Amino acid sequence: MATTIQTQLKLRPSGDRRADQRGDGAPANKMTARGVAVFYGAKQALKGIDLDIPENRVLALIGPSGCGKSTFLRCLNRMNDTIDGCRVEGRIALDGEDVYGKTIDAVQLRARVGMVFQKPNPFPKSIYDNIAYGPRIHGLASGRDELDEVVQTSLKRAGLWAEVKDRLREPGTSLSGGQQQRLCIARAIAVSPEVILMDEPCSALDPIATAHIEELIDELRANYTIVIVTHNMQQAARVSQRTAFFHLGEMVECDDTEDIFTNPRDERTQGYITGRYG
Amino acid sequence: MTDLVEHEARPAPPPAPPASLKSRHRSEAFARRLRARHAAERRFRLAGAAAVGLAALMLVLLLGSIVSKGYSAFWEARIRLEVTLDPAEVADRNYNALLRRALYAQFPQVTDRAGKRTLNDLLSSGAPYELEAMVVKDPAIVGTTRTLWVRADDEIDQLLKGHYRRDLPEAERGLSDAKVAAADALLASAALAQGFNTTLFTAGDSREPEQAGVGGAIVGSLLTLLVTMALSVPVGVAAAVYLEEFAPKTRWTDLIEVNINNLAAVPSIIFGLLGLAVFLGFFGMPRSAPLVGGLVMALMTLPVIIIASRVALKAVPPSIREAALGIGASPLQTVLHHVLPLAMPGILTGTIIGMARALGETAPLLMIGMVAFIVDVPHGLTDSATVLPVQIYMWADSPERAFTERTSAAILILLGFLILMNGLAVILRKMFERRW
């Protein structure tokens, strides 16, 4: 049962996994969700989700299609605001501050909680302008040199610098799919967010590009809190430290990734990770 | 492990199709149906090609008819005269006498009054003014003798273009034998020739065909379009952006949308009546003015621009909006920095199509007095003016033969402007087009 995934876990290259999870004690929670319910018109998509998002960790959200993972993810930076008829109840806090409260502006929140989407969506502008856009509108860089610096570090952190440093003026859309997705990650990083949300970032990519992104996510963990939605359980096992399993609008189980895949407490989780349904 | 939910049990695979069904692909009936399908496709393609051919034929007929009637208007007949600019006559501003004296010199045998009157009629009544303008521009020529090509009367012009039948008797021809003989004499001495007709482009309207031009109408059209564009583009694009990107989808916005679509289908003369009642009647704006014409056209073009802009905005993929919002751009920044630039080609196309429609529109302008006979080229938004299509409409009503060809020429000029605008639309679209 679930042998392939367990093999994956053992074969993971980074040996510091266990230390991450247990060695330094329980990390602080960057974001917390309490009783989050989401309605699209009359239809309820999420039914009272309680979930903690630990700082500088990767949290994977898994579950069958239509279970509400993406909906939950989009609540975290209020991207659901743009959908007509969408209503959010409950409390989501970022560093203890209610993101749906009066003190936080949605624009400010999205600068602090960045997002990478399923399909790479670079702006139809140059690679440079794709990265520089966020810092420009938020006033994060004063002057040309500082902006160049931000672009360079963002591209370096996204592991794209070496490939594009000679073609920064070319359109971002001229890159390959995997490169475009890394460009989007670099664009999110450039705004210096605290949390990065990733909605199935590899579903449109080939295995090599996927491996690239997964390595990148592992590196980014040191500086950012990451929440990733994925349909690929091997991916969840490879990149995340904690995993939450969603089913039919409920959060069934959330635990350390290794425990979820080796010793799930709920039979629905077990059924899903062993491929019985989903 | 316990079974999960009942409905998740795998259904039994459907039974394999019987072998008899598979063999049908090779049966005679199948082959017959296949032939029929191919034949139907050939018929459809043929019908399509025929439709395109018919449309092209109509276009060629239309253009051919206009061009064949109108091309000659771009040439005008001129008479060569050796004019001695006698200072005394110039001081009296008696330029007519100077021209006539020069003309009589070419016909020494004509001495009677009737013959001289015939000769007088060879020259355009506008010729003295032409000469006066020349003297005012360069007073140094006074006292000298100059070889001038002076504009001929429209009857001579038409005779030269073969629009009078020489084989008809004088009474049926509409042009006296004496004039034909005089023109032939001038032709024989190479003193009558055709040159490019600049008057057509520079002059305003006139009762004399050889002095009439579309210059006034072109300026009037440009001024009117300027007002239309300055009003309808910003208002239309702003309305489209608000409705598409910001307005909540409620019953009110639905109602507004329906009304905008209805407005686009309202006959243009209704807008003219509205302009007459509101702009002229209520606000007391000047009649025949490009300002009012532009306002009326702006009202007429607005729905077209709003609809085209909304379609262009809708076509921008939502992923771009998400990308911008996701890194913390405000909704307005998202629209101004990303959505609007991407929608620009579509908006421009819609705008230019709206403008082209306004350029060719006549009906609403009839209501606000832009159908007047206006000789002067307008210099401002409140000057009396007419526009190209109205000028065409008025010339088409004129009885002189020379106006027939000028009507066609004016249509050609209008078509030229329309082609220019559509070409501009294509160029702008190419310039702003980006792939995503």
mmCIF file of C-alpha atoms in Angstrom, chain B residues 38-269:
data_model
loop_
_atom_site.group_PDB
_atom_site.id
_atom_site.type_symbol
_atom_site.label_atom_id
_atom_site.label_comp_id
_atom_site.label_asym_id
_atom_site.label_seq_id
_atom_site.Cartn_x
_atom_site.Cartn_y
_atom_site.Cartn_z
ATOM 1 C CA HIS B 38 -17.761 14.661 -50.313
ATOM 2 C CA ALA B 39 -20.202 15.933 -52.934
ATOM 3 C CA ALA B 40 -22.009 18.024 -50.337
ATOM 4 C CA GLU B 41 -18.717 19.537 -49.277
ATOM 5 C CA ARG B 42 -17.817 20.375 -52.894
ATOM 6 C CA ARG B 43 -21.221 21.992 -53.422
ATOM 7 C CA PHE B 44 -20.813 24.080 -50.286
ATOM 8 C CA ARG B 45 -17.373 25.294 -51.286
ATOM 9 C CA LEU B 46 -18.626 26.151 -54.758
ATOM 10 C CA ALA B 47 -21.539 28.129 -53.315
ATOM 11 C CA GLY B 48 -19.152 29.969 -51.019
ATOM 12 C CA ALA B 49 -16.788 30.825 -53.843
ATOM 13 C CA ALA B 50 -19.745 31.991 -55.950
ATOM 14 C CA ALA B 51 -20.916 34.274 -53.125
ATOM 15 C CA VAL B 52 -17.461 35.804 -52.778
ATOM 16 C CA GLY B 53 -17.270 36.213 -56.554
ATOM 17 C CA LEU B 54 -20.650 37.921 -56.669
ATOM 18 C CA ALA B 55 -19.668 40.330 -53.903
ATOM 19 C CA ALA B 56 -16.397 41.121 -55.673
ATOM 20 C CA LEU B 57 -18.247 41.682 -58.948
ATOM 21 C CA MET B 58 -20.646 44.143 -57.277
ATOM 22 C CA LEU B 59 -17.725 46.000 -55.791
ATOM 23 C CA VAL B 60 -15.919 46.162 -59.120
ATOM 24 C CA LEU B 61 -19.103 47.403 -60.836
ATOM 25 C CA LEU B 62 -19.655 50.075 -58.192
ATOM 26 C CA LEU B 63 -16.069 51.266 -58.130
ATOM 27 C CA GLY B 64 -15.803 51.004 -61.905
ATOM 28 C CA SER B 65 -18.856 53.153 -62.405
ATOM 29 C CA ILE B 66 -17.684 55.802 -59.938
ATOM 30 C CA VAL B 67 -14.113 55.876 -61.210
ATOM 31 C CA SER B 68 -15.121 55.992 -64.879
ATOM 32 C CA LYS B 69 -17.481 58.897 -64.191
ATOM 33 C CA GLY B 70 -15.296 60.724 -61.717
ATOM 34 C CA TYR B 71 -11.700 60.475 -62.876
ATOM 35 C CA SER B 72 -12.088 63.278 -65.443
ATOM 36 C CA ALA B 73 -12.991 65.763 -62.704
ATOM 37 C CA PHE B 74 -9.383 65.670 -61.525
ATOM 38 C CA TRP B 75 -8.478 67.531 -64.765
ATOM 39 C CA GLU B 76 -9.632 70.968 -65.787
ATOM 40 C CA ALA B 77 -9.400 72.951 -69.050
ATOM 41 C CA ARG B 78 -7.173 76.029 -69.096
ATOM 42 C CA ILE B 79 -6.699 78.683 -71.771
ATOM 43 C CA ARG B 80 -3.313 80.246 -72.524
ATOM 44 C CA LEU B 81 -3.433 84.025 -72.569
ATOM 45 C CA GLU B 82 -0.739 86.656 -73.140
ATOM 46 C CA VAL B 83 -1.932 89.086 -70.482
ATOM 47 C CA THR B 84 -0.471 92.591 -70.415
ATOM 48 C CA LEU B 85 -0.932 93.871 -66.874
ATOM 49 C CA ASP B 86 -1.741 97.472 -67.656
ATOM 50 C CA PRO B 87 -1.103 99.486 -64.412
ATOM 51 C CA ALA B 88 -4.140 101.716 -65.006
ATOM 52 C CA GLU B 89 -6.535 98.769 -65.266
ATOM 53 C CA VAL B 90 -4.890 97.052 -62.276
ATOM 54 C CA ALA B 91 -5.392 100.243 -60.244
ATOM 55 C CA ASP B 92 -9.094 100.113 -61.177
ATOM 56 C CA ARG B 93 -9.079 96.381 -60.344
ATOM 57 C CA ASN B 94 -10.508 95.804 -63.805
ATOM 58 C CA TYR B 95 -8.900 92.369 -64.208
ATOM 59 C CA ASN B 96 -11.791 91.140 -66.323
ATOM 60 C CA ALA B 97 -10.946 93.680 -69.017
ATOM 61 C CA LEU B 98 -7.282 92.616 -69.000
ATOM 62 C CA LEU B 99 -8.202 88.978 -69.565
ATOM 63 C CA ARG B 100 -10.738 89.753 -72.271
ATOM 64 C CA ARG B 101 -8.300 91.997 -74.111
ATOM 65 C CA ALA B 102 -5.770 89.156 -74.137
ATOM 66 C CA LEU B 103 -8.400 86.722 -75.383
ATOM 67 C CA TYR B 104 -9.656 89.015 -78.155
ATOM 68 C CA ALA B 105 -6.044 89.344 -79.316
ATOM 69 C CA GLN B 106 -6.095 85.665 -80.190
ATOM 70 C CA PHE B 107 -9.222 86.137 -82.331
ATOM 71 C CA PRO B 108 -8.508 89.266 -84.457
ATOM 72 C CA GLN B 109 -11.330 88.347 -86.876
ATOM 73 C CA VAL B 110 -14.003 88.714 -84.145
ATOM 74 C CA THR B 111 -15.224 92.278 -83.931
ATOM 75 C CA ASP B 112 -18.985 92.146 -83.313
ATOM 76 C CA ARG B 113 -20.553 92.227 -79.829
ATOM 77 C CA ALA B 114 -22.158 88.782 -80.136
ATOM 78 C CA GLY B 115 -18.849 87.215 -81.118
ATOM 79 C CA LYS B 116 -17.093 88.931 -78.240
ATOM 80 C CA ARG B 117 -19.767 87.706 -75.824
ATOM 81 C CA THR B 118 -19.143 84.172 -77.031
ATOM 82 C CA LEU B 119 -15.436 84.658 -76.373
ATOM 83 C CA ASN B 120 -16.168 86.109 -72.902
ATOM 84 C CA ASP B 121 -18.065 82.942 -72.055
ATOM 85 C CA LEU B 122 -15.005 80.810 -72.768
ATOM 86 C CA LEU B 123 -13.363 82.059 -69.605
ATOM 87 C CA SER B 124 -14.429 81.041 -66.126
ATOM 88 C CA SER B 125 -16.138 83.808 -64.213
ATOM 89 C CA GLY B 126 -13.618 83.129 -61.505
ATOM 90 C CA ALA B 127 -10.638 83.871 -63.751
ATOM 91 C CA PRO B 128 -10.398 87.603 -62.826
ATOM 92 C CA TYR B 129 -10.153 86.693 -59.145
ATOM 93 C CA GLU B 130 -7.379 84.239 -59.968
ATOM 94 C CA LEU B 131 -5.490 87.028 -61.714
ATOM 95 C CA GLU B 132 -6.144 89.424 -58.855
ATOM 96 C CA ALA B 133 -4.767 86.932 -56.358
ATOM 97 C CA MET B 134 -1.665 86.582 -58.531
ATOM 98 C CA VAL B 135 -1.107 90.359 -58.571
ATOM 99 C CA VAL B 136 -1.674 90.721 -54.828
ATOM 100 C CA LYS B 137 0.852 87.984 -54.224
ATOM 101 C CA ASP B 138 3.510 89.482 -56.488
ATOM 102 C CA PRO B 139 2.865 93.194 -57.298
ATOM 103 C CA ALA B 140 6.114 93.299 -59.316
ATOM 104 C CA ILE B 141 4.370 91.685 -62.295
ATOM 105 C CA VAL B 142 2.252 94.808 -62.880
ATOM 106 C CA GLY B 143 3.232 96.457 -66.148
ATOM 107 C CA THR B 144 4.700 93.302 -67.673
ATOM 108 C CA THR B 145 3.236 90.881 -70.177
ATOM 109 C CA ARG B 146 2.826 87.365 -68.857
ATOM 110 C CA THR B 147 1.844 84.039 -70.357
ATOM 111 C CA LEU B 148 -0.893 82.714 -68.103
ATOM 112 C CA TRP B 149 -2.975 79.567 -68.139
ATOM 113 C CA VAL B 150 -6.410 80.792 -67.108
ATOM 114 C CA ARG B 151 -9.245 78.516 -66.031
ATOM 115 C CA ALA B 152 -11.831 77.937 -68.762
ATOM 116 C CA ASP B 153 -15.590 77.844 -68.343
ATOM 117 C CA ASP B 154 -17.073 74.448 -67.355
ATOM 118 C CA GLU B 155 -18.796 74.115 -70.768
ATOM 119 C CA ILE B 156 -15.439 74.253 -72.559
ATOM 120 C CA ASP B 157 -14.044 71.854 -69.956
ATOM 121 C CA GLN B 158 -16.863 69.406 -70.638
ATOM 122 C CA LEU B 159 -16.472 69.791 -74.413
ATOM 123 C CA LEU B 160 -12.794 68.930 -74.084
ATOM 124 C CA LYS B 161 -13.640 65.840 -72.020
ATOM 125 C CA GLY B 162 -16.045 64.723 -74.751
ATOM 126 C CA HIS B 163 -19.186 65.142 -72.665
ATOM 127 C CA TYR B 164 -20.891 67.129 -75.434
ATOM 128 C CA ARG B 165 -21.821 65.310 -78.625
ATOM 129 C CA ARG B 166 -20.464 67.245 -81.556
ATOM 130 C CA ASP B 167 -22.600 65.332 -84.084
ATOM 131 C CA LEU B 168 -25.861 66.653 -82.613
ATOM 132 C CA PRO B 169 -27.494 69.795 -84.000
ATOM 133 C CA GLU B 170 -26.837 72.944 -81.954
ATOM 134 C CA ALA B 171 -30.298 73.045 -80.326
ATOM 135 C CA GLU B 172 -29.995 69.525 -78.918
ATOM 136 C CA ARG B 173 -26.343 69.742 -77.947
ATOM 137 C CA GLY B 174 -26.761 72.509 -75.393
ATOM 138 C CA LEU B 175 -23.595 74.273 -76.493
ATOM 139 C CA SER B 176 -23.526 76.822 -79.324
ATOM 140 C CA ASP B 177 -21.640 76.134 -82.575
ATOM 141 C CA ALA B 178 -19.801 79.427 -82.095
ATOM 142 C CA LYS B 179 -18.314 78.277 -78.773
ATOM 143 C CA VAL B 180 -17.359 74.890 -80.244
ATOM 144 C CA ALA B 181 -15.638 76.681 -83.136
ATOM 145 C CA ALA B 182 -13.821 79.071 -80.777
ATOM 146 C CA ALA B 183 -12.661 76.165 -78.575
ATOM 147 C CA ASP B 184 -11.462 74.279 -81.662
ATOM 148 C CA ALA B 185 -9.534 77.345 -82.788
ATOM 149 C CA LEU B 186 -7.861 77.597 -79.363
ATOM 150 C CA LEU B 187 -7.067 73.870 -79.466
ATOM 151 C CA ALA B 188 -5.529 74.233 -82.918
ATOM 152 C CA SER B 189 -3.170 76.932 -81.640
ATOM 153 C CA ALA B 190 -2.386 74.841 -78.549
ATOM 154 C CA ALA B 191 -3.858 77.586 -76.386
ATOM 155 C CA LEU B 192 -6.374 75.234 -74.752
ATOM 156 C CA ALA B 193 -5.170 72.321 -72.642
ATOM 157 C CA GLN B 194 -6.006 70.253 -69.568
ATOM 158 C CA GLY B 195 -4.154 70.472 -66.286
ATOM 159 C CA PHE B 196 -4.487 68.963 -62.842
ATOM 160 C CA ASN B 197 -7.539 70.330 -61.037
ATOM 161 C CA THR B 198 -6.279 71.767 -57.748
ATOM 162 C CA THR B 199 -9.464 73.805 -57.306
ATOM 163 C CA LEU B 200 -11.333 70.592 -56.562
ATOM 164 C CA PHE B 201 -9.288 70.120 -53.404
ATOM 165 C CA THR B 202 -8.882 73.692 -52.206
ATOM 166 C CA ALA B 203 -12.110 75.546 -52.978
ATOM 167 C CA GLY B 204 -15.386 75.595 -51.150
ATOM 168 C CA ASP B 205 -18.720 75.109 -52.866
ATOM 169 C CA SER B 206 -19.725 77.300 -55.821
ATOM 170 C CA ARG B 207 -22.559 77.692 -58.293
ATOM 171 C CA GLU B 208 -19.962 77.536 -61.067
ATOM 172 C CA PRO B 209 -18.763 73.960 -61.368
ATOM 173 C CA GLU B 210 -15.227 74.933 -62.411
ATOM 174 C CA GLN B 211 -14.869 76.959 -59.211
ATOM 175 C CA ALA B 212 -16.433 74.364 -56.913
ATOM 176 C CA GLY B 213 -14.302 72.102 -54.724
ATOM 177 C CA VAL B 214 -14.532 69.839 -51.733
ATOM 178 C CA GLY B 215 -11.891 71.740 -49.750
ATOM 179 C CA GLY B 216 -14.506 73.306 -47.505
ATOM 180 C CA ALA B 217 -16.270 70.001 -47.043
ATOM 181 C CA ILE B 218 -13.002 68.186 -46.200
ATOM 182 C CA VAL B 219 -12.125 70.781 -43.555
ATOM 183 C CA GLY B 220 -15.706 70.644 -42.258
ATOM 184 C CA SER B 221 -15.529 66.848 -42.048
ATOM 185 C CA LEU B 222 -12.180 66.970 -40.236
ATOM 186 C CA LEU B 223 -13.425 69.548 -37.705
ATOM 187 C CA THR B 224 -16.587 67.532 -37.117
ATOM 188 C CA LEU B 225 -14.604 64.317 -36.655
ATOM 189 C CA LEU B 226 -12.241 66.094 -34.288
ATOM 190 C CA VAL B 227 -15.138 67.037 -32.009
ATOM 191 C CA THR B 228 -16.628 63.559 -32.337
ATOM 192 C CA MET B 229 -13.352 61.854 -31.460
ATOM 193 C CA ALA B 230 -12.471 64.184 -28.589
ATOM 194 C CA LEU B 231 -15.833 63.431 -27.004
ATOM 195 C CA SER B 232 -16.746 59.874 -27.847
ATOM 196 C CA VAL B 233 -13.384 58.122 -27.423
ATOM 197 C CA PRO B 234 -12.624 59.075 -23.818
ATOM 198 C CA VAL B 235 -16.247 58.797 -22.728
ATOM 199 C CA GLY B 236 -16.813 55.547 -24.604
ATOM 200 C CA VAL B 237 -13.647 53.831 -23.400
ATOM 201 C CA ALA B 238 -14.191 54.986 -19.813
ATOM 202 C CA ALA B 239 -17.775 53.709 -19.892
ATOM 203 C CA ALA B 240 -16.659 50.374 -21.325
ATOM 204 C CA VAL B 241 -13.881 49.963 -18.754
ATOM 205 C CA TYR B 242 -16.217 50.781 -15.900
ATOM 206 C CA LEU B 243 -18.977 48.461 -17.102
ATOM 207 C CA GLU B 244 -16.606 45.612 -17.898
ATOM 208 C CA GLU B 245 -14.070 45.807 -15.088
ATOM 209 C CA PHE B 246 -15.628 47.548 -12.116
ATOM 210 C CA ALA B 247 -19.414 47.686 -12.182
ATOM 211 C CA PRO B 248 -21.151 44.997 -10.143
ATOM 212 C CA LYS B 249 -23.369 42.801 -12.273
ATOM 213 C CA THR B 250 -26.789 43.948 -11.147
ATOM 214 C CA ARG B 251 -30.138 44.540 -12.783
ATOM 215 C CA TRP B 252 -29.138 48.170 -13.340
ATOM 216 C CA THR B 253 -26.007 47.347 -15.303
ATOM 217 C CA ASP B 254 -28.019 44.821 -17.327
ATOM 218 C CA LEU B 255 -30.528 47.550 -18.125
ATOM 219 C CA ILE B 256 -27.736 49.930 -19.154
ATOM 220 C CA GLU B 257 -26.199 47.261 -21.357
ATOM 221 C CA VAL B 258 -29.493 46.579 -23.132
ATOM 222 C CA ASN B 259 -30.003 50.290 -23.684
ATOM 223 C CA ILE B 260 -26.519 50.785 -25.102
ATOM 224 C CA ASN B 261 -27.141 47.964 -27.556
ATOM 225 C CA ASN B 262 -30.470 49.542 -28.518
ATOM 226 C CA LEU B 263 -28.849 52.921 -28.939
ATOM 227 C CA ALA B 264 -26.392 51.461 -31.449
ATOM 228 C CA ALA B 265 -29.346 50.442 -33.616
ATOM 229 C CA VAL B 266 -31.206 53.769 -33.500
ATOM 230 C CA PRO B 267 -31.510 55.351 -36.981
ATOM 231 C CA SER B 268 -29.055 58.210 -37.304
ATOM 232 C CA ILE B 269 -31.683 60.793 -38.228
#
